[in-house]
Short mmCIF file of C-alpha atoms and ligand atoms in Angstrom, two decimals:
data_model
loop_
_atom_site.label_atom_id
_atom_site.label_comp_id
_atom_site.label_asym_id
_atom_site.label_seq_id
_atom_site.Cartn_x
_atom_site.Cartn_y
_atom_site.Cartn_z
CA UNK A 1 0.00 0.00 0.00
CA UNK A 2 2.63 2.42 1.11
CA UNK A 3 4.88 1.21 -1.74
CA UNK A 4 2.18 2.10 -4.24
CA UNK A 5 1.79 5.51 -2.60
CA UNK A 6 5.55 6.13 -2.88
CA UNK A 7 5.46 5.17 -6.54
CA UNK A 8 2.69 7.67 -7.14
CA UNK A 9 4.63 10.40 -5.37
CA UNK A 10 7.78 9.57 -7.37
CA UNK A 11 5.80 9.61 -10.62
CA UNK A 12 4.25 12.95 -9.83
CA UNK A 13 7.67 14.35 -8.81
CA UNK A 14 9.17 13.21 -12.11
CA UNK A 15 6.28 14.75 -14.05
CA UNK A 16 6.70 17.92 -12.05
CA UNK A 17 10.45 18.04 -12.73
CA UNK A 18 9.83 17.51 -16.44
CA UNK A 19 7.26 20.25 -16.59
CA UNK A 20 9.72 22.57 -14.83
CA UNK A 21 12.35 21.86 -17.41
CA UNK A 22 9.86 22.79 -20.13
CA UNK A 23 8.91 25.96 -18.32
CA UNK A 24 8.01 28.76 -20.69
CA UNK A 25 10.18 31.66 -19.63
CA UNK A 26 8.05 34.04 -21.68
CA UNK A 27 5.44 33.92 -18.91
CA UNK A 28 7.85 35.62 -16.56
CA UNK A 29 7.83 38.84 -18.50
CA UNK A 30 6.01 41.66 -16.75
CA UNK A 31 3.19 43.11 -18.83
CA UNK A 32 4.86 46.49 -19.21
CA UNK A 33 8.43 47.82 -19.11
CA UNK A 34 9.92 49.44 -16.05
CA UNK A 35 8.70 52.85 -15.00
CA UNK A 36 9.98 54.91 -12.06
CA UNK A 37 6.36 55.69 -11.25
CA UNK A 38 5.41 52.07 -10.73
CA UNK A 39 3.98 51.12 -7.38
CA UNK A 40 6.88 49.88 -5.12
CA UNK A 41 5.01 46.81 -3.92
CA UNK A 42 4.21 45.88 -7.50
CA UNK A 43 7.90 46.21 -8.41
CA UNK A 44 8.94 44.02 -5.49
CA UNK A 45 6.40 41.35 -6.40
CA UNK A 46 7.54 41.49 -10.00
CA UNK A 47 11.10 40.89 -8.87
CA UNK A 48 10.12 38.02 -6.61
CA UNK A 49 8.11 36.41 -9.37
CA UNK A 50 10.81 36.98 -11.98
CA UNK A 51 13.53 35.51 -9.73
CA UNK A 52 11.33 32.58 -8.72
CA UNK A 53 10.66 31.64 -12.32
CA UNK A 54 14.27 32.10 -13.37
CA UNK A 55 15.55 29.94 -10.51
CA UNK A 56 12.75 27.37 -10.94
CA UNK A 57 14.97 24.37 -11.57
CA UNK A 58 17.77 25.37 -9.22
CA UNK A 59 18.41 23.96 -5.78
CA UNK A 60 20.76 24.97 -2.99
CA UNK A 61 23.70 22.72 -2.18
CA UNK A 62 22.36 21.66 1.22
CA UNK A 63 21.30 18.07 1.86
CA UNK A 64 17.63 19.07 1.66
CA UNK A 65 18.21 20.62 -1.78
CA UNK A 66 16.27 23.66 -0.73
CA UNK A 67 14.75 25.64 -3.65
CA UNK A 68 17.31 28.24 -4.69
CA UNK A 69 14.81 31.08 -4.59
CA UNK A 70 14.90 30.91 -0.79
CA UNK A 71 18.36 32.51 -0.99
CA UNK A 72 17.62 35.73 -2.96
CA UNK A 73 14.38 36.22 -1.07
CA UNK A 74 16.24 35.68 2.20
CA UNK A 75 18.91 38.20 1.22
CA UNK A 76 16.26 40.84 0.48
CA UNK A 77 14.54 39.99 3.74
CA UNK A 78 17.77 40.39 5.75
CA UNK A 79 18.32 43.79 4.18
CA UNK A 80 14.85 45.04 5.07
CA UNK A 81 14.39 43.35 8.43
CA UNK A 82 17.88 43.39 9.94
CA UNK A 83 19.64 46.09 7.94
CA UNK A 84 16.74 48.54 8.02
CA UNK A 85 17.16 49.11 4.28
CA UNK A 86 14.19 50.74 2.62
CA UNK A 87 15.71 51.68 -0.73
CA UNK A 88 13.55 49.78 -3.20
CA UNK A 89 16.37 49.54 -5.77
CA UNK A 90 18.54 47.67 -3.29
CA UNK A 91 15.77 45.28 -2.28
CA UNK A 92 14.97 44.57 -5.92
CA UNK A 93 18.64 44.00 -6.76
CA UNK A 94 18.90 41.62 -3.79
CA UNK A 95 16.10 39.47 -5.18
CA UNK A 96 17.64 39.47 -8.62
CA UNK A 97 21.30 39.25 -7.57
CA UNK A 98 21.94 35.69 -8.78
CA UNK A 99 19.69 35.65 -11.86
CA UNK A 100 22.34 36.66 -14.39
CA UNK A 101 25.09 34.62 -12.74
CA UNK A 102 23.10 31.42 -12.40
CA UNK A 103 20.30 31.50 -15.00
CA UNK A 104 19.78 32.54 -18.60
CA UNK A 105 18.81 36.08 -17.59
CA UNK A 106 20.59 38.94 -19.39
CA UNK A 107 21.44 42.37 -18.00
CA UNK A 108 19.32 43.86 -20.79
CA UNK A 109 16.28 41.99 -19.45
CA UNK A 110 16.93 43.30 -15.95
CA UNK A 111 17.17 46.84 -17.26
CA UNK A 112 14.04 46.50 -19.38
CA UNK A 113 11.82 45.35 -16.54
CA UNK A 114 13.50 46.76 -13.45
CA UNK A 115 15.42 49.81 -14.61
CA UNK A 116 19.04 50.89 -15.14
CA UNK A 117 19.77 51.45 -11.43
CA UNK A 118 18.86 47.89 -10.50
CA UNK A 119 20.80 46.59 -13.49
CA UNK A 120 23.91 48.42 -12.25
CA UNK A 121 23.67 46.96 -8.74
CA UNK A 122 23.06 43.44 -10.08
CA UNK A 123 26.00 43.73 -12.45
CA UNK A 124 28.26 44.80 -9.58
CA UNK A 125 27.43 41.69 -7.56
CA UNK A 126 27.53 39.27 -10.50
CA UNK A 127 30.62 37.08 -10.79
CA UNK A 128 32.01 36.27 -14.21
CA UNK A 129 31.45 32.51 -14.22
CA UNK A 130 33.73 32.08 -17.22
CA UNK A 131 36.71 32.78 -14.96
CA UNK A 132 38.43 29.96 -13.08
CA UNK A 133 37.09 29.60 -9.52
CA UNK A 134 40.25 30.91 -7.86
CA UNK A 135 40.35 34.00 -10.01
CA UNK A 136 36.63 34.56 -9.53
CA UNK A 137 37.00 34.42 -5.77
CA UNK A 138 39.96 36.78 -5.87
CA UNK A 139 38.00 39.22 -8.01
CA UNK A 140 35.13 39.20 -5.55
CA UNK A 141 37.54 40.36 -2.84
CA UNK A 142 38.88 43.16 -5.04
CA UNK A 143 35.47 44.19 -6.38
CA UNK A 144 33.95 44.39 -2.91
CA UNK A 145 36.19 47.36 -2.08
CA UNK A 146 35.30 49.20 -5.26
CA UNK A 147 31.56 48.49 -5.22
CA UNK A 148 28.89 51.18 -4.85
CA UNK A 149 27.15 51.66 -1.51
CA UNK A 150 24.04 49.84 -2.82
CA UNK A 151 26.02 46.87 -4.14
CA UNK A 152 27.92 46.63 -0.85
CA UNK A 153 24.62 46.38 1.01
CA UNK A 154 23.51 43.45 -1.16
CA UNK A 155 26.87 41.75 -0.76
CA UNK A 156 26.80 42.11 3.04
CA UNK A 157 23.37 40.50 3.25
CA UNK A 158 24.39 37.83 0.73
CA UNK A 159 27.40 36.83 2.80
CA UNK A 160 25.40 36.90 6.02
CA UNK A 161 22.79 34.59 4.52
CA UNK A 162 25.36 32.13 3.14
CA UNK A 163 27.42 31.97 6.33
CA UNK A 164 24.35 31.42 8.45
CA UNK A 165 23.24 28.78 6.00
CA UNK A 166 26.58 26.98 6.39
CA UNK A 167 26.21 27.14 10.15
CA UNK A 168 22.77 25.58 9.77
CA UNK A 169 24.06 22.73 7.63
CA UNK A 170 27.18 22.18 5.51
CA UNK A 171 26.63 22.00 1.74
CA UNK A 172 26.85 18.42 0.52
CA UNK A 173 30.43 17.18 0.23
CA UNK A 174 32.02 20.15 2.03
CA UNK A 175 34.76 19.17 4.45
CA UNK A 176 35.71 21.13 7.53
CA UNK A 177 38.63 22.62 5.59
CA UNK A 178 36.42 23.73 2.74
CA UNK A 179 34.04 25.39 5.17
CA UNK A 180 36.96 27.11 6.89
CA UNK A 181 38.31 28.27 3.52
CA UNK A 182 34.86 29.66 2.71
CA UNK A 183 34.76 31.55 6.00
CA UNK A 184 38.31 32.88 5.44
CA UNK A 185 37.47 34.03 1.93
CA UNK A 186 34.14 35.55 3.02
CA UNK A 187 35.99 37.45 5.70
CA UNK A 188 38.29 38.97 3.10
CA UNK A 189 35.28 39.98 1.00
CA UNK A 190 33.63 41.38 4.12
CA UNK A 191 36.70 43.51 4.94
CA UNK A 192 36.13 45.40 1.69
CA UNK A 193 32.49 46.01 2.61
CA UNK A 194 33.00 47.46 6.07
CA UNK A 195 31.60 50.88 6.87
CA UNK A 196 28.38 50.34 4.93
CA UNK A 197 25.70 49.18 7.37
CA UNK A 198 26.47 48.91 11.08
CA UNK A 199 23.65 46.48 11.89
CA UNK A 200 24.56 43.96 9.22
CA UNK A 201 28.26 44.27 9.96
CA UNK A 202 27.65 43.62 13.63
CA UNK A 203 25.78 40.41 12.71
CA UNK A 204 28.59 39.32 10.41
CA UNK A 205 31.21 40.04 13.07
CA UNK A 206 29.27 37.77 15.42
CA UNK A 207 29.19 34.96 12.86
CA UNK A 208 32.94 35.26 12.22
CA UNK A 209 33.73 35.47 15.94
CA UNK A 210 31.68 32.33 16.61
CA UNK A 211 33.54 30.51 13.87
CA UNK A 212 36.93 31.62 15.19
CA UNK A 213 35.97 30.44 18.65
CA UNK A 214 34.90 27.10 17.23
CA UNK A 215 38.09 26.50 15.28
CA UNK A 216 40.27 27.60 18.23
CA UNK A 217 38.50 25.13 20.50
CA UNK A 218 39.08 22.36 18.02
CA UNK A 219 42.69 23.19 17.22
CA UNK A 220 45.38 21.24 19.06
CA UNK A 221 48.25 23.32 20.42
CA UNK A 222 50.76 21.60 18.20
CA UNK A 223 49.57 20.08 15.00
CA UNK A 224 51.14 18.18 12.21
CA UNK A 225 49.86 17.87 8.74
CA UNK A 226 50.82 15.68 5.86
CA UNK A 227 52.01 17.79 3.03
CA UNK A 228 52.40 16.45 -0.48
CA UNK A 229 55.01 18.33 -2.38
CA UNK A 230 55.66 17.55 -5.97
CA UNK A 231 59.31 17.63 -6.94
CA UNK A 232 58.51 16.65 -10.47
CA UNK A 233 58.25 20.16 -11.73
CA UNK A 234 61.43 21.75 -12.83
CA UNK A 235 61.22 25.02 -11.05
CA UNK A 236 61.01 26.02 -7.46
CA UNK A 237 57.23 26.19 -7.29
CA UNK A 238 57.12 23.43 -4.66
CA UNK A 239 59.67 25.28 -2.62
CA UNK A 240 57.70 28.45 -2.92
CA UNK A 241 54.70 26.48 -1.82
CA UNK A 242 56.46 25.17 1.24
CA UNK A 243 57.59 28.65 2.10
CA UNK A 244 54.10 29.96 1.71
CA UNK A 245 52.51 27.25 3.72
CA UNK A 246 55.09 27.53 6.45
CA UNK A 247 54.95 31.29 6.46
CA UNK A 248 51.22 31.23 6.71
CA UNK A 249 51.49 28.67 9.47
CA UNK A 250 53.77 30.99 11.42
CA UNK A 251 50.75 32.43 13.11
CA UNK A 252 49.15 28.99 13.43
CA UNK A 253 45.61 29.88 12.43
CA UNK A 254 44.06 26.98 10.57
CA UNK A 255 45.38 23.73 9.11
CA UNK A 256 46.74 23.91 5.60
CA UNK A 257 46.76 20.95 3.30
CA UNK A 258 48.24 20.55 -0.09
CA UNK A 259 47.56 17.40 -2.03
CA UNK A 260 49.55 16.97 -5.16
CA UNK A 261 48.18 14.66 -7.79
CA UNK A 262 51.68 13.77 -8.82
CA UNK A 263 54.09 11.55 -6.98
CA UNK A 264 56.60 13.43 -5.03
CA UNK A 265 58.16 14.16 -1.74
CA UNK A 266 55.87 13.54 1.12
CA UNK A 267 56.88 15.49 4.14
CA UNK A 268 55.34 16.45 7.40
CA UNK A 269 55.10 20.07 8.33
CA UNK A 270 55.30 20.78 12.03
CA UNK A 271 54.46 24.05 13.55
CA UNK A 272 55.32 24.53 17.15
CA UNK A 273 56.09 27.69 19.02
CA UNK A 274 55.50 29.66 15.85
CA UNK A 275 58.61 28.17 14.26
CA UNK A 276 57.83 25.93 11.30
CA UNK A 277 60.09 23.04 10.47
CA UNK A 278 59.82 20.34 7.90
CA UNK A 279 60.68 16.92 9.17
CA UNK A 280 62.17 15.00 6.34
CA UNK A 281 62.75 11.63 7.91
CA UNK A 282 59.37 10.44 6.65
CA UNK A 283 60.06 11.60 3.13
CA UNK A 284 59.42 9.04 0.45
CA UNK A 285 62.23 8.58 -2.05
CA UNK A 286 61.36 10.32 -5.27
CA UNK A 287 62.51 9.50 -8.76
CA UNK A 288 64.34 12.34 -10.38
CA UNK A 289 64.27 13.04 -14.08
CA UNK A 290 67.43 11.01 -14.60
CA UNK A 291 65.63 8.02 -13.11
CA UNK A 292 67.80 7.88 -10.00
CA UNK A 293 66.36 7.42 -6.54
CA UNK A 294 66.69 10.44 -4.34
CA UNK A 295 66.40 10.24 -0.66
CA UNK A 296 65.95 13.70 0.66
CA UNK A 297 66.30 12.50 4.18
CA UNK A 298 69.99 11.94 3.80
CA UNK A 299 72.35 14.82 4.04
CA UNK A 300 71.39 16.49 0.81
CA UNK A 301 71.94 19.86 2.29
CA UNK A 302 75.66 19.37 2.48
CA UNK A 303 76.25 17.67 -0.85
CA UNK A 304 75.11 20.58 -2.97
CA UNK A 305 77.67 22.89 -1.52
CA UNK A 306 75.06 25.13 -0.04
CA UNK A 307 75.27 24.36 3.59
CA UNK A 308 78.65 22.84 4.28
CA UNK A 309 79.14 22.88 8.00
CA UNK A 310 75.48 22.71 8.97
CA UNK A 311 74.78 19.96 11.38
CA UNK A 312 71.50 18.17 11.61
CA UNK A 313 69.40 18.34 14.72
CA UNK A 314 67.29 15.90 16.53
CA UNK A 315 63.67 16.85 16.83
CA UNK A 316 61.39 16.07 19.70
CA UNK A 317 59.97 13.06 17.85
CA UNK A 318 63.47 11.61 18.01
CA UNK A 319 64.29 11.63 14.30
CA UNK A 320 66.69 13.71 12.27
CA UNK A 321 65.31 16.98 11.17
CA UNK A 322 66.65 20.00 9.42
CA UNK A 323 65.61 23.50 10.35
CA UNK A 324 63.05 24.85 8.01
CA UNK A 325 65.57 27.13 6.35
CA UNK A 326 68.03 24.28 5.85
CA UNK A 327 65.40 22.02 4.36
CA UNK A 328 64.14 24.62 1.97
CA UNK A 329 67.58 25.62 0.89
CA UNK A 330 68.50 21.97 0.39
CA UNK A 331 65.52 21.52 -1.87
CA UNK A 332 66.27 24.69 -3.78
CA UNK A 333 69.87 23.56 -4.18
CA UNK A 334 68.71 20.18 -5.48
CA UNK A 335 66.26 21.72 -7.87
CA UNK A 336 68.79 24.14 -9.23
CA UNK A 337 71.46 21.50 -9.54
CA UNK A 338 69.08 19.02 -11.17
CA UNK A 339 68.15 21.66 -13.65
CA UNK A 340 71.76 22.20 -14.54
CA UNK A 341 71.70 25.62 -12.94
CA UNK A 342 74.54 25.03 -10.55
CA UNK A 343 74.27 25.28 -6.80
CA UNK A 344 72.48 28.35 -5.59
CA UNK A 345 74.22 30.77 -3.33
CA UNK A 346 73.44 33.87 -1.45
CA UNK A 347 70.35 32.93 0.48
CA UNK A 348 71.00 32.39 4.14
CA UNK A 349 70.21 28.81 5.00
CA UNK A 350 69.33 29.65 8.55
CA UNK A 351 66.41 31.87 7.73
CA UNK A 352 63.75 31.48 10.31
CA UNK A 353 60.26 32.80 10.51
CA UNK A 354 60.37 34.59 13.78
CA UNK A 355 58.69 37.78 12.71
CA UNK A 356 56.28 39.07 10.13
CA UNK A 357 59.11 41.01 8.52
CA UNK A 358 61.35 37.95 8.48
CA UNK A 359 58.65 35.87 6.87
CA UNK A 360 58.01 38.49 4.24
CA UNK A 361 61.69 38.86 3.45
CA UNK A 362 62.09 35.14 3.09
CA UNK A 363 59.21 34.93 0.64
CA UNK A 364 60.71 37.79 -1.31
CA UNK A 365 64.06 36.03 -1.45
CA UNK A 366 62.48 32.90 -2.80
CA UNK A 367 60.62 34.77 -5.47
CA UNK A 368 63.82 36.49 -6.45
CA UNK A 369 65.42 33.10 -6.67
CA UNK A 370 62.60 32.02 -8.96
CA UNK A 371 63.31 34.98 -11.13
CA UNK A 372 67.00 34.14 -11.18
CA UNK A 373 66.05 30.65 -12.29
CA UNK A 374 63.97 32.08 -15.09
CA UNK A 375 66.84 34.27 -16.19
CA UNK A 376 69.23 31.36 -16.16
CA UNK A 377 66.77 29.35 -18.22
CA UNK A 378 66.64 32.20 -20.65
CA UNK A 379 70.40 32.47 -20.93
CA UNK A 380 70.70 28.73 -21.30
CA UNK A 381 68.10 28.68 -24.02
CA UNK A 382 69.71 31.58 -25.78
CA UNK A 383 73.08 29.84 -26.00
CA UNK A 384 72.12 27.56 -28.91
CA UNK A 385 70.74 30.59 -30.69
CA UNK A 386 74.26 31.67 -31.64
CA UNK A 387 74.67 28.47 -33.53
CA UNK A 388 71.27 28.70 -35.08
CA UNK A 389 71.84 32.15 -36.33
CA UNK A 390 75.18 31.07 -37.67
CA UNK A 391 73.82 27.87 -39.26
CA UNK A 392 70.51 29.42 -40.13
CA UNK A 393 69.03 26.19 -38.84
CA UNK A 394 66.54 26.70 -36.06
CA UNK A 395 65.73 23.01 -35.80
CA UNK A 396 69.22 22.27 -34.52
CA UNK A 397 68.58 24.73 -31.69
CA UNK A 398 65.38 22.97 -30.83
CA UNK A 399 67.19 19.64 -30.71
CA UNK A 400 69.88 21.14 -28.54
CA UNK A 401 67.29 22.49 -26.17
CA UNK A 402 65.47 19.17 -26.06
CA UNK A 403 68.70 17.50 -25.13
CA UNK A 404 69.19 19.93 -22.35
CA UNK A 405 65.76 19.00 -21.06
CA UNK A 406 64.33 22.47 -21.41
CA UNK A 407 60.55 22.41 -20.98
CA UNK A 408 58.56 21.80 -24.14
CA UNK A 409 56.47 24.93 -23.74
CA UNK A 410 59.69 26.80 -23.60
CA UNK A 411 60.78 25.16 -26.86
CA UNK A 412 57.62 26.28 -28.54
CA UNK A 413 58.13 29.81 -27.32
CA UNK A 414 61.73 29.71 -28.47
CA UNK A 415 60.63 28.43 -31.88
CA UNK A 416 58.41 31.42 -32.26
CA UNK A 417 61.07 33.78 -30.96
CA UNK A 418 63.62 32.33 -33.34
CA UNK A 419 61.42 33.00 -36.29
CA UNK A 420 60.86 36.53 -35.07
CA UNK A 421 64.57 37.11 -34.48
CA UNK A 422 65.44 35.96 -37.95
CA UNK A 423 62.69 38.05 -39.48
CA UNK A 424 63.57 41.16 -37.48
CA UNK A 425 67.29 40.80 -38.06
CA UNK A 426 66.68 40.61 -41.78
CA UNK A 427 64.20 43.45 -41.67
CA UNK A 428 66.34 45.94 -39.82
CA UNK A 429 69.57 44.62 -41.28
CA UNK A 430 71.02 45.19 -37.83
CA UNK A 431 72.69 43.24 -35.09
CA UNK A 432 71.20 39.99 -33.87
CA UNK A 433 72.47 40.70 -30.37
CA UNK A 434 70.39 43.83 -30.21
CA UNK A 435 67.29 41.92 -31.24
CA UNK A 436 68.11 39.18 -28.75
CA UNK A 437 68.52 41.69 -25.99
CA UNK A 438 65.16 43.23 -26.78
CA UNK A 439 63.56 39.81 -26.74
CA UNK A 440 65.29 39.05 -23.47
CA UNK A 441 63.69 42.14 -22.01
CA UNK A 442 60.25 41.08 -23.17
CA UNK A 443 60.69 37.54 -21.97
CA UNK A 444 61.96 38.34 -18.52
CA UNK A 445 59.40 41.06 -18.02
CA UNK A 446 56.60 38.72 -19.04
CA UNK A 447 57.98 36.15 -16.66
CA UNK A 448 57.96 38.69 -13.86
CA UNK A 449 54.37 39.59 -14.53
CA UNK A 450 53.36 35.95 -14.57
CA UNK A 451 55.28 35.39 -11.36
CA UNK A 452 53.68 38.34 -9.66
CA UNK A 453 50.26 37.05 -10.67
CA UNK A 454 51.07 33.56 -9.55
CA UNK A 455 51.83 34.92 -6.15
CA UNK A 456 48.37 36.45 -6.10
CA UNK A 457 46.67 33.19 -6.86
CA UNK A 458 48.53 31.01 -4.46
CA UNK A 459 45.31 30.28 -2.69
CA UNK A 460 44.99 27.63 -5.36
CA UNK A 461 46.72 25.67 -2.68
CA UNK A 462 44.25 26.53 0.03
CA UNK A 463 46.77 29.09 1.04
CA UNK A 464 46.29 32.74 1.76
CA UNK A 465 49.12 35.17 2.26
CA UNK A 466 48.71 38.15 4.48
CA UNK A 467 48.04 41.19 2.32
CA UNK A 468 51.36 42.84 3.07
CA UNK A 469 53.29 39.77 2.10
CA UNK A 470 51.56 39.43 -1.25
CA UNK A 471 52.16 43.06 -2.01
CA UNK A 472 55.82 43.01 -0.96
CA UNK A 473 56.56 39.83 -2.84
CA UNK A 474 54.84 40.93 -6.01
CA UNK A 475 56.63 44.25 -5.87
CA UNK A 476 59.99 42.65 -5.22
CA UNK A 477 59.37 40.23 -8.05
CA UNK A 478 58.55 43.00 -10.48
CA UNK A 479 61.46 45.19 -9.42
CA UNK A 480 63.86 42.29 -9.70
CA UNK A 481 62.48 41.42 -13.11
CA UNK A 482 62.96 44.97 -14.24
CA UNK A 483 66.61 44.89 -13.26
CA UNK A 484 67.08 41.51 -14.94
CA UNK A 485 65.58 42.95 -18.09
CA UNK A 486 67.73 46.04 -17.84
CA UNK A 487 70.90 44.02 -17.42
CA UNK A 488 69.91 41.89 -20.41
CA UNK A 489 69.46 45.00 -22.44
CA UNK A 490 72.77 46.53 -21.37
CA UNK A 491 74.57 43.26 -21.95
CA UNK A 492 73.04 42.86 -25.40
CA UNK A 493 73.79 46.49 -26.21
CA UNK A 494 77.45 46.18 -25.23
CA UNK A 495 77.89 43.00 -27.24
CA UNK A 496 76.21 44.58 -30.22
CA UNK A 497 78.39 47.68 -29.91
CA UNK A 498 81.52 45.54 -29.66
CA UNK A 499 80.58 43.50 -32.69
CA UNK A 500 79.86 46.66 -34.69
CA UNK A 501 83.32 48.01 -33.78
CA UNK A 502 84.96 44.70 -34.63
CA UNK A 503 82.92 44.30 -37.80
N1 G4P B 1 26.28 28.31 2.18
C1 G4P B 1 25.67 27.76 1.13
N2 G4P B 1 25.95 28.26 -0.10
C2 G4P B 1 25.29 27.72 -1.16
C3 G4P B 1 24.38 26.67 -0.99
N3 G4P B 1 23.88 26.37 -2.20
C4 G4P B 1 24.46 27.19 -3.09
N4 G4P B 1 25.32 28.00 -2.49
C5 G4P B 1 26.14 29.01 -3.17
O1 G4P B 1 27.42 28.41 -3.29
C6 G4P B 1 28.41 29.44 -3.27
C7 G4P B 1 29.57 28.96 -2.49
O2 G4P B 1 30.05 27.81 -3.07
P1 G4P B 1 31.50 27.78 -3.69
O3 G4P B 1 31.76 26.41 -4.16
O4 G4P B 1 32.45 28.39 -2.71
O5 G4P B 1 31.41 28.80 -4.88
P2 G4P B 1 30.91 28.58 -6.36
O6 G4P B 1 29.72 27.67 -6.31
O7 G4P B 1 30.59 29.99 -6.78
O8 G4P B 1 32.10 27.99 -7.07
C8 G4P B 1 27.80 30.65 -2.63
O9 G4P B 1 27.93 31.68 -3.55
P3 G4P B 1 28.89 32.90 -3.28
O10 G4P B 1 29.74 33.12 -4.46
O11 G4P B 1 29.54 32.82 -1.96
O12 G4P B 1 27.90 34.01 -3.20
P4 G4P B 1 27.01 34.58 -4.33
O13 G4P B 1 27.68 35.85 -4.66
O14 G4P B 1 27.00 33.62 -5.49
O15 G4P B 1 25.70 34.66 -3.69
C9 G4P B 1 26.31 30.29 -2.40
O16 G4P B 1 25.43 31.25 -2.91
C10 G4P B 1 24.12 26.17 0.33
O17 G4P B 1 23.33 25.27 0.56
N5 G4P B 1 24.78 26.76 1.35
#
């Protein structure tokens, strides 16, 4: 009996779902275009109806799969009830705020039926869903600061609704870390919205404070976390990652995890007394690109000439451990050596993260090292160019580069550059060194810009740098790049001048 009843319910649900999919969106259109003289309650009902129809097939991510329309209606309700907002444009925009982002609604439609003011607010709170998630999230932080007063109001209520919703129940599949990351990110967005509506901000502060309290209660005094670090890549990205993670852990706020899909070094990151260390005794051997087994647990720091004289310490777990600085420098040394870049020098192996300034400086140093790597790559790749230009055979350069193990993307870029160099040299009938120097400038500058941007998007790794650190590192990276480019140019210029004199 009950089975039959369930079948009937299921059948009617399916029929209902099908009819929703075939919903005629034409019926949503209000009978007449927007007019400023329209009755406010009519406008609000129009919005509610429009949003309800547009979001018909959408559900929230909670286990109950709540109808999505609950969210925009809730946001408008928060604004009116808790924020004391009476501006009809803001309430309308709140109801419509996800229609363009999540449904087939266009901004033109919004303007036609609800006016240009509402369109503007909706467009300010609409994310560009074509962007990758990380970039989209970053943009929301930046846009929050620049938004109009009205858009900030909608955003405040939006965040308040979503955070309360998470506190009610986690969206399906969200782990504790994901929830924490959402709170952290929302807080950054919220910081750009402050000073807009005291009542709403007070409520948000309470939600954030409750969350902080919760995660502090749950956090052990000393924690350890498995950290997967890929050593397969041929630059110091993993090292940068370790630095970032460790630097961010300096203040011991929330656990950070990085899971690499590739095989690689598996190390444990310990943070105690605000002094991060990587314990390498658990590191798995990794296969380097020559196929040889590497065991990073064994004295690598002294065999690359970087840290002769450093002795290893015993950690409280009883195993061998290097200080964080030693470990990082050992890895950098290995990476540089494995890439044929020689042992690195100049960076103090005993760097420790005892202060905000120290942490920032260390990050800056590592980024500069990255830039140096890029420059060395460039110089290395340029070497075969001499021969090419002499032989007029660019394929031989490609082969030479392949032999050297230069990355394939790099080869492609060099292919293109080679063609350009040959073309330009012929065109201007001038010195190839001059052209090479100019290209060097472009290349290194581009690399610097990419690097600076990469720094910005490090939260790809669930990682968030303090604002100052991001700014300092990006600036240092760009300044360093500029000087690299300048030296390239001067070097190329001098060579060209010499060859002109000799010629
Ligand atoms: N808390 C919660 N959020 C849900 C739920 N269902 C859908 N969402 C939406 O999911 C977004 C957060 O999920 P994420 O994975 O971080 O972001 P994404 O969907 O945009 O990639 C929120 O959008 P947002 O970008 O933060 O805000 P908005 O600007 O889109 O409104 C929120 O509106 C739910 O059940 N609970």
